XYZ file of N, CA, C and O in Angstrom:
416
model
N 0.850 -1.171 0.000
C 0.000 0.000 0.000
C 0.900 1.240 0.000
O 2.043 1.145 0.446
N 0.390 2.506 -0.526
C 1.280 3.616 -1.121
C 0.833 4.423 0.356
O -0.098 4.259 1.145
N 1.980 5.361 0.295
C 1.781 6.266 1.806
C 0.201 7.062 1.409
O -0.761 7.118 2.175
N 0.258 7.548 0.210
C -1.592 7.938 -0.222
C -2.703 7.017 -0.055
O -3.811 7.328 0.384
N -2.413 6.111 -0.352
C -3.156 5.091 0.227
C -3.527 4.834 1.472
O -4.709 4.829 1.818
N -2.571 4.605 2.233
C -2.594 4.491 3.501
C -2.947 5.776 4.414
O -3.486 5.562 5.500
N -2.675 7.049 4.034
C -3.545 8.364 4.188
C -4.899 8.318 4.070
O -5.580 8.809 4.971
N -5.340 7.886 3.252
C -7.031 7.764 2.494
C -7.546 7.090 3.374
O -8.634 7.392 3.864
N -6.915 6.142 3.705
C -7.693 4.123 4.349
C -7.704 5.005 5.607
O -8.866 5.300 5.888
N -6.558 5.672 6.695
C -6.847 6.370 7.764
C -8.136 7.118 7.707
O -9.043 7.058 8.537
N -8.099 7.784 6.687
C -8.954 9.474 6.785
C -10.474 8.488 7.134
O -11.179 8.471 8.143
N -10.575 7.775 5.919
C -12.047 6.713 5.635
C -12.289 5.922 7.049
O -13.420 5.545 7.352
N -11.165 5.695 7.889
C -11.666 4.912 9.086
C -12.487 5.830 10.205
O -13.427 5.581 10.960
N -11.622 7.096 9.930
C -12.039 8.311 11.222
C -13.388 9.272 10.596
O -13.893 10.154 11.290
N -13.909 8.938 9.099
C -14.892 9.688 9.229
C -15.788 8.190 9.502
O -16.689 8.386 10.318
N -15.743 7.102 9.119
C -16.603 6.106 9.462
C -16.923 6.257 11.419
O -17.861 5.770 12.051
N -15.866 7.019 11.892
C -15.818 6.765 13.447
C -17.094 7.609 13.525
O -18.122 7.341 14.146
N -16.781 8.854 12.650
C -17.919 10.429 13.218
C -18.818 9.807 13.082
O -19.577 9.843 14.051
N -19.254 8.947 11.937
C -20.857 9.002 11.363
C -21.556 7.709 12.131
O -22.755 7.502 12.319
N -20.447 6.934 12.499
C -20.828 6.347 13.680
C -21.425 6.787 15.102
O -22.050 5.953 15.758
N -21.231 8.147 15.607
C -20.805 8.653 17.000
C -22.872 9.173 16.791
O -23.493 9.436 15.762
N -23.164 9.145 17.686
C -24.550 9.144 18.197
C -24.852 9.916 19.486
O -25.012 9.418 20.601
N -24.914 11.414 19.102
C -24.693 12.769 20.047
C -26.266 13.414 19.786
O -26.708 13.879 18.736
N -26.534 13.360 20.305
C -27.968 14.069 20.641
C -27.645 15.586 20.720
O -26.935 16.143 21.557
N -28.414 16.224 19.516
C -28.228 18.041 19.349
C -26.780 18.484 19.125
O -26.248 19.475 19.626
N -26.096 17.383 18.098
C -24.756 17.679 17.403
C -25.392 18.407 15.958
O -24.553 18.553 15.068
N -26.375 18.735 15.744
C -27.167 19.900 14.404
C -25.577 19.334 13.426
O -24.654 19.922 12.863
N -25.907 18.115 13.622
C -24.987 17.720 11.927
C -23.709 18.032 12.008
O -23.232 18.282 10.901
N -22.666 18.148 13.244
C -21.552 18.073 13.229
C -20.844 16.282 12.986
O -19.782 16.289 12.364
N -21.130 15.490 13.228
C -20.621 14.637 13.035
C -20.779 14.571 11.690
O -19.703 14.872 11.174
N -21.756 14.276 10.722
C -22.586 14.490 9.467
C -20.677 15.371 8.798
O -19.586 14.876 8.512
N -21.169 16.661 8.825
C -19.885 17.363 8.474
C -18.316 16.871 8.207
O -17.491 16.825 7.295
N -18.447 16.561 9.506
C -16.707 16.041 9.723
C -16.459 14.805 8.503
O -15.515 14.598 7.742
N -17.614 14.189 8.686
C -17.145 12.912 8.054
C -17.225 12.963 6.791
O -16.583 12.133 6.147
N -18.207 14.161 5.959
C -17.998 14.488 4.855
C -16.520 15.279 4.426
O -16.025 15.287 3.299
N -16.193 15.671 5.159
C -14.724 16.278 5.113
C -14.018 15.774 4.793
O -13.228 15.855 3.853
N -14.303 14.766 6.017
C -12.717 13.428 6.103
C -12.660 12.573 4.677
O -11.710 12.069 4.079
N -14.058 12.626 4.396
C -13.988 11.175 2.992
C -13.788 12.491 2.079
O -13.226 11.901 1.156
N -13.816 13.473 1.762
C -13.719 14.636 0.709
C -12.131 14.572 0.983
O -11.567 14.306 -0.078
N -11.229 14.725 2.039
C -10.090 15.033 2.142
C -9.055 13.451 2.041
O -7.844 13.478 1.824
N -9.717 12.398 2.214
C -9.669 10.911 1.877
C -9.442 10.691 0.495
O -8.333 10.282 0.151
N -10.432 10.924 -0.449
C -10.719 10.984 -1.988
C -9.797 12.384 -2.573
O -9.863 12.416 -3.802
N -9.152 13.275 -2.127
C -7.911 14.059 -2.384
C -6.652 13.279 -2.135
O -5.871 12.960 -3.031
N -6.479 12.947 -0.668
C -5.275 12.119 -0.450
C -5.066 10.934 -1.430
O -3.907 10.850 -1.834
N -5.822 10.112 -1.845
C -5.889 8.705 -2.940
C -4.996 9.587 -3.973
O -3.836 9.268 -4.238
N -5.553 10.573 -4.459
C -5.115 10.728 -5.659
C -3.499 11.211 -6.013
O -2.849 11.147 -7.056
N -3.086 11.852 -4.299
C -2.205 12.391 -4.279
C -0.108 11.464 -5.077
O 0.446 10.636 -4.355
N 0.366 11.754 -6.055
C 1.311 10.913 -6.023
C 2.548 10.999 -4.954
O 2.971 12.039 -4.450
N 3.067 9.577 -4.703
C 4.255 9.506 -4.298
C 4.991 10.402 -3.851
O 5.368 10.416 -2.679
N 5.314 11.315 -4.752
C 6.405 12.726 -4.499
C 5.829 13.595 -4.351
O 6.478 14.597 -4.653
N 4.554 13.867 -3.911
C 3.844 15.228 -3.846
C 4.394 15.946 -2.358
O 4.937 15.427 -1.383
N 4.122 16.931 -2.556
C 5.066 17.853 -1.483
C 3.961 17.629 0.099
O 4.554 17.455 1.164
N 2.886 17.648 0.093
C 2.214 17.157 0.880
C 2.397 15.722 1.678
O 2.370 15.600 2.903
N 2.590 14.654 0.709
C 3.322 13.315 1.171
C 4.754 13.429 1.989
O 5.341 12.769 2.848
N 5.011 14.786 1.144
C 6.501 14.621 1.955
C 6.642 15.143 3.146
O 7.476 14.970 4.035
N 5.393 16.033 3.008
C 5.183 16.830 4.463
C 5.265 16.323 5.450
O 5.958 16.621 6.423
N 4.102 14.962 5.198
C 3.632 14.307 5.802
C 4.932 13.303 6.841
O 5.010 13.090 8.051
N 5.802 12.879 5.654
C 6.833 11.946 6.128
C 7.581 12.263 6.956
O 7.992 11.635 7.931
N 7.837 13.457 6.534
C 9.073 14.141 7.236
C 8.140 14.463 9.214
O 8.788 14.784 10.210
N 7.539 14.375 9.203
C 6.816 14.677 10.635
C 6.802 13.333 11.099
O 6.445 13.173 12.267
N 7.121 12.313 10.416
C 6.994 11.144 11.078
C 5.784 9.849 11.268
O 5.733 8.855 11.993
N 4.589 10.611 9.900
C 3.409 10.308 9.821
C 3.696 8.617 9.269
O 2.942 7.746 9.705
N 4.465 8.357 8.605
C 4.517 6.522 8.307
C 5.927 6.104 8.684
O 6.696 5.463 7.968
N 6.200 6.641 10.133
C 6.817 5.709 10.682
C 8.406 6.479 10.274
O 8.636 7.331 9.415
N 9.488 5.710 11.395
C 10.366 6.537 11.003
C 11.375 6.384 10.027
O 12.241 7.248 9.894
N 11.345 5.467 9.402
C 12.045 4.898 7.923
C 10.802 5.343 6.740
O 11.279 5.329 5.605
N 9.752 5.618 6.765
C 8.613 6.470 5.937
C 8.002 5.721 5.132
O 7.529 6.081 4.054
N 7.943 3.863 5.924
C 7.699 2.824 4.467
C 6.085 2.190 5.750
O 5.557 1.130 5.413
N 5.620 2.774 6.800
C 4.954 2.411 7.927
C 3.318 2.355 7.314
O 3.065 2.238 6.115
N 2.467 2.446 8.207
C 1.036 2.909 7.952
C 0.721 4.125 8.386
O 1.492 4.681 9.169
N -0.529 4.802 7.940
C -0.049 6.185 8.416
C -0.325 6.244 9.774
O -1.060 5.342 10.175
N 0.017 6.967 10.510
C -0.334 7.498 11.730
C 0.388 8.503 12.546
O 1.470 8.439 13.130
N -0.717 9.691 12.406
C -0.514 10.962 12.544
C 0.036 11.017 14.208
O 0.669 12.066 14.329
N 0.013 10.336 15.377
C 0.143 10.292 16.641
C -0.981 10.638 17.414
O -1.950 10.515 16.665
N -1.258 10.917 18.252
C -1.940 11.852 19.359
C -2.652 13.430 18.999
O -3.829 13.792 19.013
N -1.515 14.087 18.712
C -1.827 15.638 17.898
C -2.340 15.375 16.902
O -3.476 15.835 17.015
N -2.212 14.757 15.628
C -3.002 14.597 14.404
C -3.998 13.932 14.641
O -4.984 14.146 13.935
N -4.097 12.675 15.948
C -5.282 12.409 15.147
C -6.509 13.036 16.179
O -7.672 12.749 15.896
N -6.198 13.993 17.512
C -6.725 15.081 17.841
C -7.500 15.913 16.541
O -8.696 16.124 16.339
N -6.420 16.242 15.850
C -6.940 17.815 14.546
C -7.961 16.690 13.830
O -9.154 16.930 13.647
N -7.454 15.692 13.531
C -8.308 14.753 12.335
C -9.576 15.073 13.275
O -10.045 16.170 12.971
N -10.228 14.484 14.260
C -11.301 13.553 15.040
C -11.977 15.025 14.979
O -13.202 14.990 14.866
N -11.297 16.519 15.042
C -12.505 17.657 15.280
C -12.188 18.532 14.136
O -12.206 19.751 14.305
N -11.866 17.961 12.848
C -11.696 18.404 11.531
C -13.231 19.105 11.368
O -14.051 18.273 11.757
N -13.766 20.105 11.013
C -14.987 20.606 10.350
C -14.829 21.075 9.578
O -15.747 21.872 9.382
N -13.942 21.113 8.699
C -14.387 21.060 6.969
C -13.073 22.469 6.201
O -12.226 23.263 6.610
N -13.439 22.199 5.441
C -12.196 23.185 4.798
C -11.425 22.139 3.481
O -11.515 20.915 3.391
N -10.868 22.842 2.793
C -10.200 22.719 1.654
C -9.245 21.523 1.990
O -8.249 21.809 2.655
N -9.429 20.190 1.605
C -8.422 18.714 1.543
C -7.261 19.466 2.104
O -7.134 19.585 3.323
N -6.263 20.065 1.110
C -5.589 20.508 1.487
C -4.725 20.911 3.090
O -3.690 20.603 3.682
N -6.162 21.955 3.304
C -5.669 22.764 4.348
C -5.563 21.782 5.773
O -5.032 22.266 6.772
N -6.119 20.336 5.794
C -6.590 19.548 6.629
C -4.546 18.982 6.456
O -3.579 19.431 7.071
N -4.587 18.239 5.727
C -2.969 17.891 5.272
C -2.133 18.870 5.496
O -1.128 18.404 6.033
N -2.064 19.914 5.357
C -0.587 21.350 5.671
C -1.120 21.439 7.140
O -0.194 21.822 7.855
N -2.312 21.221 7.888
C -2.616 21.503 9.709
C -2.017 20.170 9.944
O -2.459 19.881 11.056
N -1.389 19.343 9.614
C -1.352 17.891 10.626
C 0.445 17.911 11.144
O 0.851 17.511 12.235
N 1.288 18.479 10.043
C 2.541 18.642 10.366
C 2.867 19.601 11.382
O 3.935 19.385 11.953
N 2.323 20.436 11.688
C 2.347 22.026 12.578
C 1.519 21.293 14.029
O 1.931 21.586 15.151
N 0.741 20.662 13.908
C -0.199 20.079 14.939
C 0.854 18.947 15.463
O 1.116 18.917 16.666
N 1.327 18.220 14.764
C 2.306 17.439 15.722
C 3.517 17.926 16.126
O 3.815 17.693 17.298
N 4.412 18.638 15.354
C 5.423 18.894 16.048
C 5.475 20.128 17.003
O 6.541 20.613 17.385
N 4.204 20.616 17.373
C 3.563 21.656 18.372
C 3.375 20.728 19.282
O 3.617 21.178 20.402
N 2.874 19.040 19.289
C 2.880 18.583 20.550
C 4.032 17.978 20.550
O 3.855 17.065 21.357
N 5.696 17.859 19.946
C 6.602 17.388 20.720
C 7.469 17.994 21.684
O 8.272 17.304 22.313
């Protein structure tokens, strides 16, 4: 599996978590997030190999510390992931590098 890949398969597990989560007078925040996450999921897939975002990603330590791992953002990312509400694929991927090495 490609580090985009393995970005996507994350993103797709944590919005499956939101739309799972069963909050009485959440007025469609879970709903949201998880449209995000699979919107920012279906960006990451497409992303190649060398994209500067992937590398972003690596270099923070997101697949491990040889960069060949599954993804996982730590504690801080997957904090930002779990209360993601929406915004540009992008901007979700450039917040996860700044979000972890703010918690080391």
């Amino acid at each position: 599996m490609s580090r985009s890949e393995s970005l996507a398969a994350y993103l797709r597990a944590q919005a499956r978590r939101r739309l799972d989560r069963v909050e009485s007078k959440d007025d469609g925040r879970n709903a949201k997030c998880a449209l995000a996450l699979l919107d920012t999921a279906a960006y990451a897939a497409g992303l190649p190999e060398d994209d500067p975002l992937i590398l972003m990603l690596d270099q923070a330590g997101c697949f491990g510390p040889l960069g060949c791992e599954g993804f996982d953002p730590g504690e801080a990312g997957t904090r930002l992931i779990r209360h993601w509400q929406g915004g540009e694929p992008h901007e979700l991927l450039l917040a996860l590098p700044a979000a972890i090495t703010a918690a080391t």
